[in-house]
PDB file of C-alpha atoms and ligand atoms in Angstrom:
ATOM      1  CA  UNK A   1      -0.053   0.014  -0.036  1.00  0.00           C
ATOM      2  CA  UNK A   2       1.314   3.448  -0.931  1.00  0.00           C
ATOM      3  CA  UNK A   3       0.316   6.575   0.992  1.00  0.00           C
ATOM      4  CA  UNK A   4       0.853  10.215   0.318  1.00  0.00           C
ATOM      5  CA  UNK A   5       2.506  12.210   3.183  1.00  0.00           C
ATOM      6  CA  UNK A   6       3.254  15.842   2.887  1.00  0.00           C
ATOM      7  CA  UNK A   7       2.831  15.486  -0.810  1.00  0.00           C
ATOM      8  CA  UNK A   8       5.392  12.598  -1.163  1.00  0.00           C
ATOM      9  CA  UNK A   9       4.701   8.985  -1.786  1.00  0.00           C
ATOM     10  CA  UNK A  10       5.541   6.561   1.096  1.00  0.00           C
ATOM     11  CA  UNK A  11       5.522   2.840   0.509  1.00  0.00           C
ATOM     12  CA  UNK A  12       4.006   1.016   3.537  1.00  0.00           C
ATOM     13  CA  UNK A  13       7.183  -1.191   4.319  1.00  0.00           C
ATOM     14  CA  UNK A  14       9.816   1.204   3.358  1.00  0.00           C
ATOM     15  CA  UNK A  15      12.852   0.633   5.640  1.00  0.00           C
ATOM     16  CA  UNK A  16      11.712  -2.772   6.665  1.00  0.00           C
ATOM     17  CA  UNK A  17      14.072  -5.823   6.187  1.00  0.00           C
ATOM     18  CA  UNK A  18      12.455  -9.069   5.388  1.00  0.00           C
ATOM     19  CA  UNK A  19      13.396 -12.807   5.179  1.00  0.00           C
ATOM     20  CA  UNK A  20      11.063 -15.159   3.233  1.00  0.00           C
ATOM     21  CA  UNK A  21      11.853 -18.910   3.022  1.00  0.00           C
ATOM     22  CA  UNK A  22      11.069 -20.601  -0.300  1.00  0.00           C
ATOM     23  CA  UNK A  23      10.817 -17.455  -2.477  1.00  0.00           C
ATOM     24  CA  UNK A  24      11.641 -19.024  -5.826  1.00  0.00           C
ATOM     25  CA  UNK A  25       8.236 -19.965  -6.844  1.00  0.00           C
ATOM     26  CA  UNK A  26       4.593 -20.315  -5.809  1.00  0.00           C
ATOM     27  CA  UNK A  27       3.317 -18.460  -2.779  1.00  0.00           C
ATOM     28  CA  UNK A  28       6.782 -17.548  -1.577  1.00  0.00           C
ATOM     29  CA  UNK A  29       7.649 -15.795  -4.784  1.00  0.00           C
ATOM     30  CA  UNK A  30       4.394 -13.842  -4.512  1.00  0.00           C
ATOM     31  CA  UNK A  31       5.200 -12.838  -0.970  1.00  0.00           C
ATOM     32  CA  UNK A  32       8.611 -11.643  -2.094  1.00  0.00           C
ATOM     33  CA  UNK A  33       7.158  -9.578  -4.913  1.00  0.00           C
ATOM     34  CA  UNK A  34       4.487  -7.960  -2.695  1.00  0.00           C
ATOM     35  CA  UNK A  35       6.949  -7.150  -0.086  1.00  0.00           C
ATOM     36  CA  UNK A  36       9.413  -5.478  -2.612  1.00  0.00           C
ATOM     37  CA  UNK A  37       6.479  -3.495  -4.141  1.00  0.00           C
ATOM     38  CA  UNK A  38       5.631  -2.286  -0.539  1.00  0.00           C
ATOM     39  CA  UNK A  39       9.167  -0.955  -0.176  1.00  0.00           C
ATOM     40  CA  UNK A  40      10.811  -3.665   2.003  1.00  0.00           C
ATOM     41  CA  UNK A  41      14.363  -5.016   1.473  1.00  0.00           C
ATOM     42  CA  UNK A  42      14.000  -8.785   0.887  1.00  0.00           C
ATOM     43  CA  UNK A  43      16.311 -11.696   1.307  1.00  0.00           C
ATOM     44  CA  UNK A  44      14.918 -15.094   0.244  1.00  0.00           C
ATOM     45  CA  UNK A  45      16.112 -18.746   0.075  1.00  0.00           C
ATOM     46  CA  UNK A  46      15.534 -22.124  -1.648  1.00  0.00           C
ATOM     47  CA  UNK A  47      17.697 -25.276  -1.902  1.00  0.00           C
ATOM     48  CA  UNK A  48      18.458 -24.792  -5.493  1.00  0.00           C
ATOM     49  CA  UNK A  49      21.471 -22.389  -6.112  1.00  0.00           C
ATOM     50  CA  UNK A  50      20.142 -21.817  -9.611  1.00  0.00           C
ATOM     51  CA  UNK A  51      16.716 -20.738  -8.523  1.00  0.00           C
ATOM     52  CA  UNK A  52      15.439 -17.525 -10.008  1.00  0.00           C
ATOM     53  CA  UNK A  53      13.827 -15.208  -7.512  1.00  0.00           C
ATOM     54  CA  UNK A  54      11.814 -11.972  -8.161  1.00  0.00           C
ATOM     55  CA  UNK A  55      14.013  -9.196  -9.339  1.00  0.00           C
ATOM     56  CA  UNK A  56      15.242  -6.903  -6.569  1.00  0.00           C
ATOM     57  CA  UNK A  57      15.456  -9.762  -3.937  1.00  0.00           C
ATOM     58  CA  UNK A  58      18.611 -11.035  -2.525  1.00  0.00           C
ATOM     59  CA  UNK A  59      19.120 -14.742  -2.477  1.00  0.00           C
ATOM     60  CA  UNK A  60      21.002 -17.264  -0.431  1.00  0.00           C
ATOM     61  CA  UNK A  61      21.004 -21.019  -1.042  1.00  0.00           C
ATOM     62  CA  UNK A  62      20.072 -22.901   2.097  1.00  0.00           C
ATOM     63  CA  UNK A  63      17.911 -25.965   3.162  1.00  0.00           C
ATOM     64  CA  UNK A  64      15.718 -24.891   5.921  1.00  0.00           C
ATOM     65  CA  UNK A  65      15.221 -28.510   7.018  1.00  0.00           C
ATOM     66  CA  UNK A  66      18.701 -28.474   8.876  1.00  0.00           C
ATOM     67  CA  UNK A  67      20.204 -26.589  11.715  1.00  0.00           C
ATOM     68  CA  UNK A  68      23.053 -25.848   9.374  1.00  0.00           C
ATOM     69  CA  UNK A  69      20.569 -24.243   6.914  1.00  0.00           C
ATOM     70  CA  UNK A  70      19.069 -22.073   9.590  1.00  0.00           C
ATOM     71  CA  UNK A  71      22.496 -20.863  10.678  1.00  0.00           C
ATOM     72  CA  UNK A  72      23.488 -20.056   6.988  1.00  0.00           C
ATOM     73  CA  UNK A  73      20.208 -17.941   6.758  1.00  0.00           C
ATOM     74  CA  UNK A  74      20.927 -16.138  10.222  1.00  0.00           C
ATOM     75  CA  UNK A  75      24.384 -15.214   8.980  1.00  0.00           C
ATOM     76  CA  UNK A  76      23.008 -13.986   5.679  1.00  0.00           C
ATOM     77  CA  UNK A  77      20.384 -11.938   7.522  1.00  0.00           C
ATOM     78  CA  UNK A  78      23.268 -10.284   9.462  1.00  0.00           C
ATOM     79  CA  UNK A  79      25.497  -9.716   6.426  1.00  0.00           C
ATOM     80  CA  UNK A  80      22.880  -8.879   3.741  1.00  0.00           C
ATOM     81  CA  UNK A  81      20.086  -7.101   5.731  1.00  0.00           C
ATOM     82  CA  UNK A  82      21.852  -6.089   8.968  1.00  0.00           C
ATOM     83  CA  UNK A  83      19.031  -7.572  11.000  1.00  0.00           C
ATOM     84  CA  UNK A  84      15.354  -8.489  10.346  1.00  0.00           C
ATOM     85  CA  UNK A  85      12.004  -6.972  10.937  1.00  0.00           C
ATOM     86  CA  UNK A  86       9.803  -9.346   8.931  1.00  0.00           C
ATOM     87  CA  UNK A  87      10.137 -13.172   8.858  1.00  0.00           C
ATOM     88  CA  UNK A  88       7.938 -15.293   6.662  1.00  0.00           C
ATOM     89  CA  UNK A  89       8.255 -19.010   7.015  1.00  0.00           C
ATOM     90  CA  UNK A  90       6.840 -20.197   3.792  1.00  0.00           C
ATOM     91  CA  UNK A  91       8.863 -23.181   2.583  1.00  0.00           C
ATOM     92  CA  UNK A  92       6.906 -26.398   3.163  1.00  0.00           C
ATOM     93  CA  UNK A  93       5.230 -29.412   1.542  1.00  0.00           C
ATOM     94  CA  UNK A  94       5.328 -33.176   1.570  1.00  0.00           C
ATOM     95  CA  UNK A  95       4.447 -36.130  -0.699  1.00  0.00           C
ATOM     96  CA  UNK A  96       1.225 -38.044  -0.026  1.00  0.00           C
ATOM     97  CA  UNK A  97       1.229 -41.898   0.441  1.00  0.00           C
ATOM     98  CA  UNK A  98      -1.504 -44.512   0.285  1.00  0.00           C
ATOM     99  CA  UNK A  99      -2.170 -44.370   3.985  1.00  0.00           C
ATOM    100  CA  UNK A 100      -0.662 -43.132   7.317  1.00  0.00           C
ATOM    101  CA  UNK A 101       1.062 -46.498   7.854  1.00  0.00           C
ATOM    102  CA  UNK A 102       2.523 -46.356   4.431  1.00  0.00           C
ATOM    103  CA  UNK A 103       4.506 -43.073   5.133  1.00  0.00           C
ATOM    104  CA  UNK A 104       8.119 -44.059   5.617  1.00  0.00           C
ATOM    105  CA  UNK A 105       9.833 -43.005   8.864  1.00  0.00           C
ATOM    106  CA  UNK A 106      12.241 -40.701   7.120  1.00  0.00           C
ATOM    107  CA  UNK A 107       9.379 -38.876   5.521  1.00  0.00           C
ATOM    108  CA  UNK A 108       7.742 -38.343   8.831  1.00  0.00           C
ATOM    109  CA  UNK A 109      11.042 -36.813  10.031  1.00  0.00           C
ATOM    110  CA  UNK A 110      11.441 -34.814   6.791  1.00  0.00           C
ATOM    111  CA  UNK A 111       7.836 -33.454   7.050  1.00  0.00           C
ATOM    112  CA  UNK A 112       8.450 -32.390  10.595  1.00  0.00           C
ATOM    113  CA  UNK A 113      11.864 -30.796   9.725  1.00  0.00           C
ATOM    114  CA  UNK A 114      10.463 -28.801   6.849  1.00  0.00           C
ATOM    115  CA  UNK A 115       6.944 -27.841   7.972  1.00  0.00           C
ATOM    116  CA  UNK A 116       7.463 -27.339  11.669  1.00  0.00           C
ATOM    117  CA  UNK A 117      11.120 -27.470  13.060  1.00  0.00           C
ATOM    118  CA  UNK A 118      12.556 -25.265  10.329  1.00  0.00           C
ATOM    119  CA  UNK A 119      10.478 -22.419  11.794  1.00  0.00           C
ATOM    120  CA  UNK A 120      11.382 -23.306  15.342  1.00  0.00           C
ATOM    121  CA  UNK A 121      15.113 -23.277  14.496  1.00  0.00           C
ATOM    122  CA  UNK A 122      15.106 -20.064  12.422  1.00  0.00           C
ATOM    123  CA  UNK A 123      12.959 -18.289  14.950  1.00  0.00           C
ATOM    124  CA  UNK A 124      15.148 -19.263  17.840  1.00  0.00           C
ATOM    125  CA  UNK A 125      18.206 -17.783  15.898  1.00  0.00           C
ATOM    126  CA  UNK A 126      16.451 -14.541  14.919  1.00  0.00           C
ATOM    127  CA  UNK A 127      14.051 -13.537  17.710  1.00  0.00           C
ATOM    128  CA  UNK A 128      16.953 -12.364  19.850  1.00  0.00           C
ATOM    129  CA  UNK A 129      17.604  -9.381  17.500  1.00  0.00           C
ATOM    130  CA  UNK A 130      13.822  -8.562  17.344  1.00  0.00           C
ATOM    131  CA  UNK A 131      13.641  -8.580  21.194  1.00  0.00           C
ATOM    132  CA  UNK A 132      16.595  -6.168  21.312  1.00  0.00           C
ATOM    133  CA  UNK A 133      14.968  -3.797  18.829  1.00  0.00           C
ATOM    134  CA  UNK A 134      11.523  -4.416  20.586  1.00  0.00           C
ATOM    135  CA  UNK A 135       9.779  -4.933  17.231  1.00  0.00           C
ATOM    136  CA  UNK A 136       9.176  -7.642  14.631  1.00  0.00           C
ATOM    137  CA  UNK A 137       6.622  -9.440  12.652  1.00  0.00           C
ATOM    138  CA  UNK A 138       6.711 -13.344  12.113  1.00  0.00           C
ATOM    139  CA  UNK A 139       4.302 -15.266   9.907  1.00  0.00           C
ATOM    140  CA  UNK A 140       4.053 -18.896   9.686  1.00  0.00           C
ATOM    141  CA  UNK A 141       2.417 -20.537   6.630  1.00  0.00           C
ATOM    142  CA  UNK A 142       0.255 -23.594   7.671  1.00  0.00           C
ATOM    143  CA  UNK A 143      -2.382 -25.473   5.532  1.00  0.00           C
ATOM    144  CA  UNK A 144      -6.034 -25.827   5.516  1.00  0.00           C
ATOM    145  CA  UNK A 145      -5.400 -29.637   5.327  1.00  0.00           C
ATOM    146  CA  UNK A 146      -5.019 -29.433   9.092  1.00  0.00           C
ATOM    147  CA  UNK A 147      -8.839 -28.849   9.208  1.00  0.00           C
ATOM    148  CA  UNK A 148      -9.534 -32.227   7.622  1.00  0.00           C
ATOM    149  CA  UNK A 149      -6.653 -34.474   8.641  1.00  0.00           C
ATOM    150  CA  UNK A 150      -6.402 -37.581   6.328  1.00  0.00           C
ATOM    151  CA  UNK A 151      -4.088 -40.561   6.536  1.00  0.00           C
ATOM    152  CA  UNK A 152      -2.185 -40.145   3.202  1.00  0.00           C
ATOM    153  CA  UNK A 153      -1.057 -36.685   4.195  1.00  0.00           C
ATOM    154  CA  UNK A 154      -0.801 -37.138   7.980  1.00  0.00           C
ATOM    155  CA  UNK A 155       2.924 -36.569   8.293  1.00  0.00           C
ATOM    156  CA  UNK A 156       2.421 -33.079   6.569  1.00  0.00           C
ATOM    157  CA  UNK A 157      -0.833 -32.254   8.474  1.00  0.00           C
ATOM    158  CA  UNK A 158       0.602 -33.241  11.939  1.00  0.00           C
ATOM    159  CA  UNK A 159       3.517 -31.122  11.371  1.00  0.00           C
ATOM    160  CA  UNK A 160       1.473 -28.105  10.277  1.00  0.00           C
ATOM    161  CA  UNK A 161      -0.903 -28.573  13.302  1.00  0.00           C
ATOM    162  CA  UNK A 162       2.152 -28.446  15.590  1.00  0.00           C
ATOM    163  CA  UNK A 163       3.407 -25.271  13.740  1.00  0.00           C
ATOM    164  CA  UNK A 164       0.013 -23.604  14.402  1.00  0.00           C
ATOM    165  CA  UNK A 165       0.171 -24.376  18.211  1.00  0.00           C
ATOM    166  CA  UNK A 166       3.762 -23.313  18.245  1.00  0.00           C
ATOM    167  CA  UNK A 167       2.969 -20.095  16.529  1.00  0.00           C
ATOM    168  CA  UNK A 168       0.209 -19.222  18.929  1.00  0.00           C
ATOM    169  CA  UNK A 169       2.397 -19.927  21.866  1.00  0.00           C
ATOM    170  CA  UNK A 170       5.229 -17.907  20.535  1.00  0.00           C
ATOM    171  CA  UNK A 171       2.905 -14.962  19.940  1.00  0.00           C
ATOM    172  CA  UNK A 172       2.045 -14.927  23.605  1.00  0.00           C
ATOM    173  CA  UNK A 173       5.681 -15.231  24.707  1.00  0.00           C
ATOM    174  CA  UNK A 174       6.840 -12.479  22.389  1.00  0.00           C
ATOM    175  CA  UNK A 175       3.940  -9.942  22.683  1.00  0.00           C
ATOM    176  CA  UNK A 176       5.548  -8.001  25.544  1.00  0.00           C
ATOM    177  CA  UNK A 177       8.522  -7.247  23.349  1.00  0.00           C
ATOM    178  CA  UNK A 178       6.399  -5.795  20.673  1.00  0.00           C
ATOM    179  CA  UNK A 179       6.890  -8.795  18.343  1.00  0.00           C
ATOM    180  CA  UNK A 180       3.707 -10.028  16.499  1.00  0.00           C
ATOM    181  CA  UNK A 181       3.478 -13.742  15.434  1.00  0.00           C
ATOM    182  CA  UNK A 182       0.660 -14.908  13.164  1.00  0.00           C
ATOM    183  CA  UNK A 183      -0.281 -17.703  10.929  1.00  0.00           C
ATOM    184  CA  UNK A 184      -1.621 -17.787   7.380  1.00  0.00           C
ATOM    185  CA  UNK A 185      -3.533 -21.002   6.496  1.00  0.00           C
ATOM    186  CA  UNK A 186      -3.945 -21.396   2.606  1.00  0.00           C
ATOM    187  CA  UNK A 187      -6.524 -23.636   1.020  1.00  0.00           C
ATOM    188  CA  UNK A 188      -5.926 -25.045  -2.432  1.00  0.00           C
ATOM    189  CA  UNK A 189      -3.585 -22.797  -4.299  1.00  0.00           C
ATOM    190  CA  UNK A 190      -2.370 -23.047  -7.827  1.00  0.00           C
ATOM    191  CA  UNK A 191       1.466 -23.272  -7.501  1.00  0.00           C
ATOM    192  CA  UNK A 192       4.081 -25.794  -8.830  1.00  0.00           C
ATOM    193  CA  UNK A 193       4.229 -27.508  -5.452  1.00  0.00           C
ATOM    194  CA  UNK A 194       0.552 -27.618  -4.959  1.00  0.00           C
ATOM    195  CA  UNK A 195      -0.131 -29.090  -8.482  1.00  0.00           C
ATOM    196  CA  UNK A 196       2.659 -31.707  -8.027  1.00  0.00           C
ATOM    197  CA  UNK A 197       1.049 -32.814  -4.734  1.00  0.00           C
ATOM    198  CA  UNK A 198      -2.347 -33.009  -6.248  1.00  0.00           C
ATOM    199  CA  UNK A 199      -1.014 -35.076  -9.158  1.00  0.00           C
ATOM    200  CA  UNK A 200       0.714 -37.507  -6.711  1.00  0.00           C
ATOM    201  CA  UNK A 201      -2.488 -37.707  -4.751  1.00  0.00           C
ATOM    202  CA  UNK A 202      -4.565 -38.511  -7.818  1.00  0.00           C
ATOM    203  CA  UNK A 203      -2.274 -41.502  -8.616  1.00  0.00           C
ATOM    204  CA  UNK A 204      -2.854 -43.064  -5.037  1.00  0.00           C
ATOM    205  CA  UNK A 205      -5.375 -45.912  -5.238  1.00  0.00           C
ATOM    206  CA  UNK A 206      -6.560 -45.449  -1.639  1.00  0.00           C
ATOM    207  CA  UNK A 207      -6.858 -41.648  -1.830  1.00  0.00           C
ATOM    208  CA  UNK A 208     -10.174 -39.879  -2.551  1.00  0.00           C
ATOM    209  CA  UNK A 209     -10.495 -38.801  -6.160  1.00  0.00           C
ATOM    210  CA  UNK A 210      -9.740 -35.199  -7.080  1.00  0.00           C
ATOM    211  CA  UNK A 211     -12.589 -32.857  -7.520  1.00  0.00           C
ATOM    212  CA  UNK A 212     -12.731 -29.462  -9.486  1.00  0.00           C
ATOM    213  CA  UNK A 213     -12.250 -26.340  -7.400  1.00  0.00           C
ATOM    214  CA  UNK A 214     -15.534 -25.136  -8.983  1.00  0.00           C
ATOM    215  CA  UNK A 215     -17.367 -27.964  -7.160  1.00  0.00           C
ATOM    216  CA  UNK A 216     -15.728 -27.692  -3.795  1.00  0.00           C
ATOM    217  CA  UNK A 217     -14.594 -24.120  -3.219  1.00  0.00           C
ATOM    218  CA  UNK A 218     -17.601 -21.918  -2.380  1.00  0.00           C
ATOM    219  CA  UNK A 219     -15.928 -18.959  -4.169  1.00  0.00           C
ATOM    220  CA  UNK A 220     -15.606 -21.175  -7.284  1.00  0.00           C
ATOM    221  CA  UNK A 221     -11.843 -21.151  -7.996  1.00  0.00           C
ATOM    222  CA  UNK A 222      -8.394 -22.314  -6.810  1.00  0.00           C
ATOM    223  CA  UNK A 223      -6.420 -19.702  -4.833  1.00  0.00           C
ATOM    224  CA  UNK A 224      -3.740 -17.730  -6.559  1.00  0.00           C
ATOM    225  CA  UNK A 225      -0.366 -17.118  -4.868  1.00  0.00           C
ATOM    226  CA  UNK A 226      -1.247 -13.427  -4.562  1.00  0.00           C
ATOM    227  CA  UNK A 227      -4.351 -14.344  -2.588  1.00  0.00           C
ATOM    228  CA  UNK A 228      -2.113 -15.650   0.151  1.00  0.00           C
ATOM    229  CA  UNK A 229       0.505 -13.038  -0.191  1.00  0.00           C
ATOM    230  CA  UNK A 230      -2.130 -10.324   0.438  1.00  0.00           C
ATOM    231  CA  UNK A 231      -2.986 -11.928   3.714  1.00  0.00           C
ATOM    232  CA  UNK A 232       0.726 -12.103   4.683  1.00  0.00           C
ATOM    233  CA  UNK A 233       1.341  -8.493   3.732  1.00  0.00           C
ATOM    234  CA  UNK A 234      -1.634  -7.434   5.834  1.00  0.00           C
ATOM    235  CA  UNK A 235      -0.321  -9.228   8.872  1.00  0.00           C
ATOM    236  CA  UNK A 236       3.040  -7.703   8.609  1.00  0.00           C
ATOM    237  CA  UNK A 237       1.680  -4.111   8.219  1.00  0.00           C
ATOM    238  CA  UNK A 238       0.798  -1.484  10.568  1.00  0.00           C
ATOM    239  CA  UNK A 239      -2.859  -2.213   9.635  1.00  0.00           C
ATOM    240  CA  UNK A 240      -2.531  -5.408  11.735  1.00  0.00           C
ATOM    241  CA  UNK A 241      -0.812  -3.795  14.750  1.00  0.00           C
ATOM    242  CA  UNK A 242      -3.360  -5.328  17.244  1.00  0.00           C
ATOM    243  CA  UNK A 243      -3.172  -8.782  15.708  1.00  0.00           C
ATOM    244  CA  UNK A 244      -1.034 -11.426  17.248  1.00  0.00           C
ATOM    245  CA  UNK A 245      -1.593 -15.300  17.778  1.00  0.00           C
ATOM    246  CA  UNK A 246      -4.192 -15.220  15.026  1.00  0.00           C
ATOM    247  CA  UNK A 247      -4.676 -17.718  12.182  1.00  0.00           C
ATOM    248  CA  UNK A 248      -6.064 -16.212   9.046  1.00  0.00           C
ATOM    249  CA  UNK A 249      -7.654 -18.974   6.809  1.00  0.00           C
ATOM    250  CA  UNK A 250      -7.477 -17.978   3.242  1.00  0.00           C
ATOM    251  CA  UNK A 251      -9.336 -20.861   1.270  1.00  0.00           C
ATOM    252  CA  UNK A 252     -12.265 -19.515  -0.618  1.00  0.00           C
ATOM    253  CA  UNK A 253     -14.430 -20.833   2.119  1.00  0.00           C
ATOM    254  CA  UNK A 254     -13.738 -24.459   1.285  1.00  0.00           C
ATOM    255  CA  UNK A 255     -12.710 -25.968   4.707  1.00  0.00           C
ATOM    256  CA  UNK A 256     -15.173 -26.437   7.580  1.00  0.00           C
ATOM    257  CA  UNK A 257     -14.113 -24.869  10.849  1.00  0.00           C
ATOM    258  CA  UNK A 258     -15.717 -24.433  14.269  1.00  0.00           C
TER     259      UNK A 258
HETATM  260  N1  NAP B   1      -0.073 -24.698  -2.820  1.00  0.00           N
HETATM  261  C1  NAP B   1      -1.067 -25.132  -2.039  1.00  0.00           C
HETATM  262  O1  NAP B   1      -2.115 -25.550  -2.382  1.00  0.00           O
HETATM  263  C2  NAP B   1      -0.854 -25.003  -0.496  1.00  0.00           C
HETATM  264  C3  NAP B   1      -1.942 -25.261   0.234  1.00  0.00           C
HETATM  265  C4  NAP B   1      -1.791 -25.152   1.644  1.00  0.00           C
HETATM  266  C5  NAP B   1      -0.595 -24.741   2.246  1.00  0.00           C
HETATM  267  N2  NAP B   1       0.500 -24.540   1.346  1.00  0.00           N
HETATM  268  C6  NAP B   1       1.810 -24.152   1.990  1.00  0.00           C
HETATM  269  O2  NAP B   1       2.263 -22.920   1.400  1.00  0.00           O
HETATM  270  C7  NAP B   1       3.735 -22.905   1.445  1.00  0.00           C
HETATM  271  C8  NAP B   1       4.258 -22.627  -0.034  1.00  0.00           C
HETATM  272  O3  NAP B   1       3.603 -23.677  -0.900  1.00  0.00           O
HETATM  273  P1  NAP B   1       3.729 -23.610  -2.502  1.00  0.00           P
HETATM  274  O4  NAP B   1       2.699 -24.490  -3.011  1.00  0.00           O
HETATM  275  O5  NAP B   1       3.995 -22.198  -2.915  1.00  0.00           O
HETATM  276  O6  NAP B   1       5.189 -24.568  -2.644  1.00  0.00           O
HETATM  277  P2  NAP B   1       6.135 -24.691  -3.940  1.00  0.00           P
HETATM  278  O7  NAP B   1       5.425 -24.307  -5.153  1.00  0.00           O
HETATM  279  O8  NAP B   1       6.624 -26.106  -3.817  1.00  0.00           O
HETATM  280  O9  NAP B   1       7.283 -23.700  -3.523  1.00  0.00           O
HETATM  281  C9  NAP B   1       8.079 -24.020  -2.453  1.00  0.00           C
HETATM  282  C10 NAP B   1       9.229 -23.099  -2.278  1.00  0.00           C
HETATM  283  O10 NAP B   1      10.078 -23.538  -1.086  1.00  0.00           O
HETATM  284  C11 NAP B   1      11.316 -23.776  -1.475  1.00  0.00           C
HETATM  285  N3  NAP B   1      11.752 -25.022  -0.677  1.00  0.00           N
HETATM  286  C12 NAP B   1      11.252 -26.283  -0.564  1.00  0.00           C
HETATM  287  N4  NAP B   1      11.847 -26.963   0.298  1.00  0.00           N
HETATM  288  C13 NAP B   1      12.879 -26.205   0.805  1.00  0.00           C
HETATM  289  C14 NAP B   1      13.938 -26.431   1.780  1.00  0.00           C
HETATM  290  N5  NAP B   1      14.144 -27.561   2.350  1.00  0.00           N
HETATM  291  N6  NAP B   1      14.739 -25.388   2.121  1.00  0.00           N
HETATM  292  C15 NAP B   1      14.522 -24.128   1.543  1.00  0.00           C
HETATM  293  N7  NAP B   1      13.627 -23.966   0.602  1.00  0.00           N
HETATM  294  C16 NAP B   1      12.818 -24.957   0.217  1.00  0.00           C
HETATM  295  C17 NAP B   1      11.213 -24.215  -2.900  1.00  0.00           C
HETATM  296  O11 NAP B   1      12.523 -24.028  -3.704  1.00  0.00           O
HETATM  297  P3  NAP B   1      13.464 -25.457  -3.726  1.00  0.00           P
HETATM  298  O12 NAP B   1      12.574 -26.658  -4.157  1.00  0.00           O
HETATM  299  O13 NAP B   1      14.483 -25.068  -4.814  1.00  0.00           O
HETATM  300  O14 NAP B   1      14.120 -25.698  -2.400  1.00  0.00           O
HETATM  301  C18 NAP B   1      10.251 -23.106  -3.400  1.00  0.00           C
HETATM  302  O15 NAP B   1      10.959 -21.886  -3.556  1.00  0.00           O
HETATM  303  C19 NAP B   1       4.086 -24.341   2.002  1.00  0.00           C
HETATM  304  O16 NAP B   1       4.392 -24.125   3.302  1.00  0.00           O
HETATM  305  C20 NAP B   1       2.898 -25.199   1.760  1.00  0.00           C
HETATM  306  O17 NAP B   1       2.791 -26.175   2.666  1.00  0.00           O
HETATM  307  C21 NAP B   1       0.385 -24.600   0.051  1.00  0.00           C
END
């Protein structure tokens, strides 16, 4: 959002330093683009050193599943940004299997590392600086699959459910320091990762068949990466200055919730 103050244009996040994990495609790339448009300085990461990221963003290759990857990112934050104001934990995903019992042990661990522990490790390395500056905005990206947990995806769903509980707890712990922590929960979004997962899902014998978004999403279409990025941008903006510990579900109305 751009505002006019004293006759000159001010971009809403001018002067803010942001780290976004998984910014080379899909939802992460949309978040990076919108942060840049809002005037923030952005550093992003992916595992592939040849990844292309939105123009204007800095890039560091790191695997967020490991403690080493988190340390590489924390060092890059210090060197490239000189600190961080906005932290968006977006990298995530998993491969579905025929049933919960068919999920190999190493994929349970991988799902936990990518979808839950990556955030825990990176937060633990970066919130110290936010506490010192007594400000910061953290967003964790979950999944609406948590609302209807099914066996083939249980490693992913259980990890995201843990992430949501963790995010809420961290919000309460950090609120006295002026740090806001929120979750964005996307429904079905058209991204390379989302489409690959749905294709794998459709090939599983035991999995329920795929349906068209027109049939299942009350708003009649799949989400776009920008739909999720808009929610993230709102949560890190001053417009959300009284929001912490919240979970914004962005799913076109698809998933039931109490
Ligand atoms: N799309 C959906 O329908 C949907 C629905 C609900 C929730 N979500 C959640 O939204 C988030 C983004 O999903 P998406 O669909 O945009 O995913 P995507 O298209 O697969 O993009 C994932 C991004 O994360 C990076 N990444 C993956 N593993 C990584 C790792 N270990 N370390 C560092 N970077 C890594 C990828 O780059 P590299 O592969 O090069 O590492 C890529 O930049 C995820 O947390 C996902 O669970 C998505």
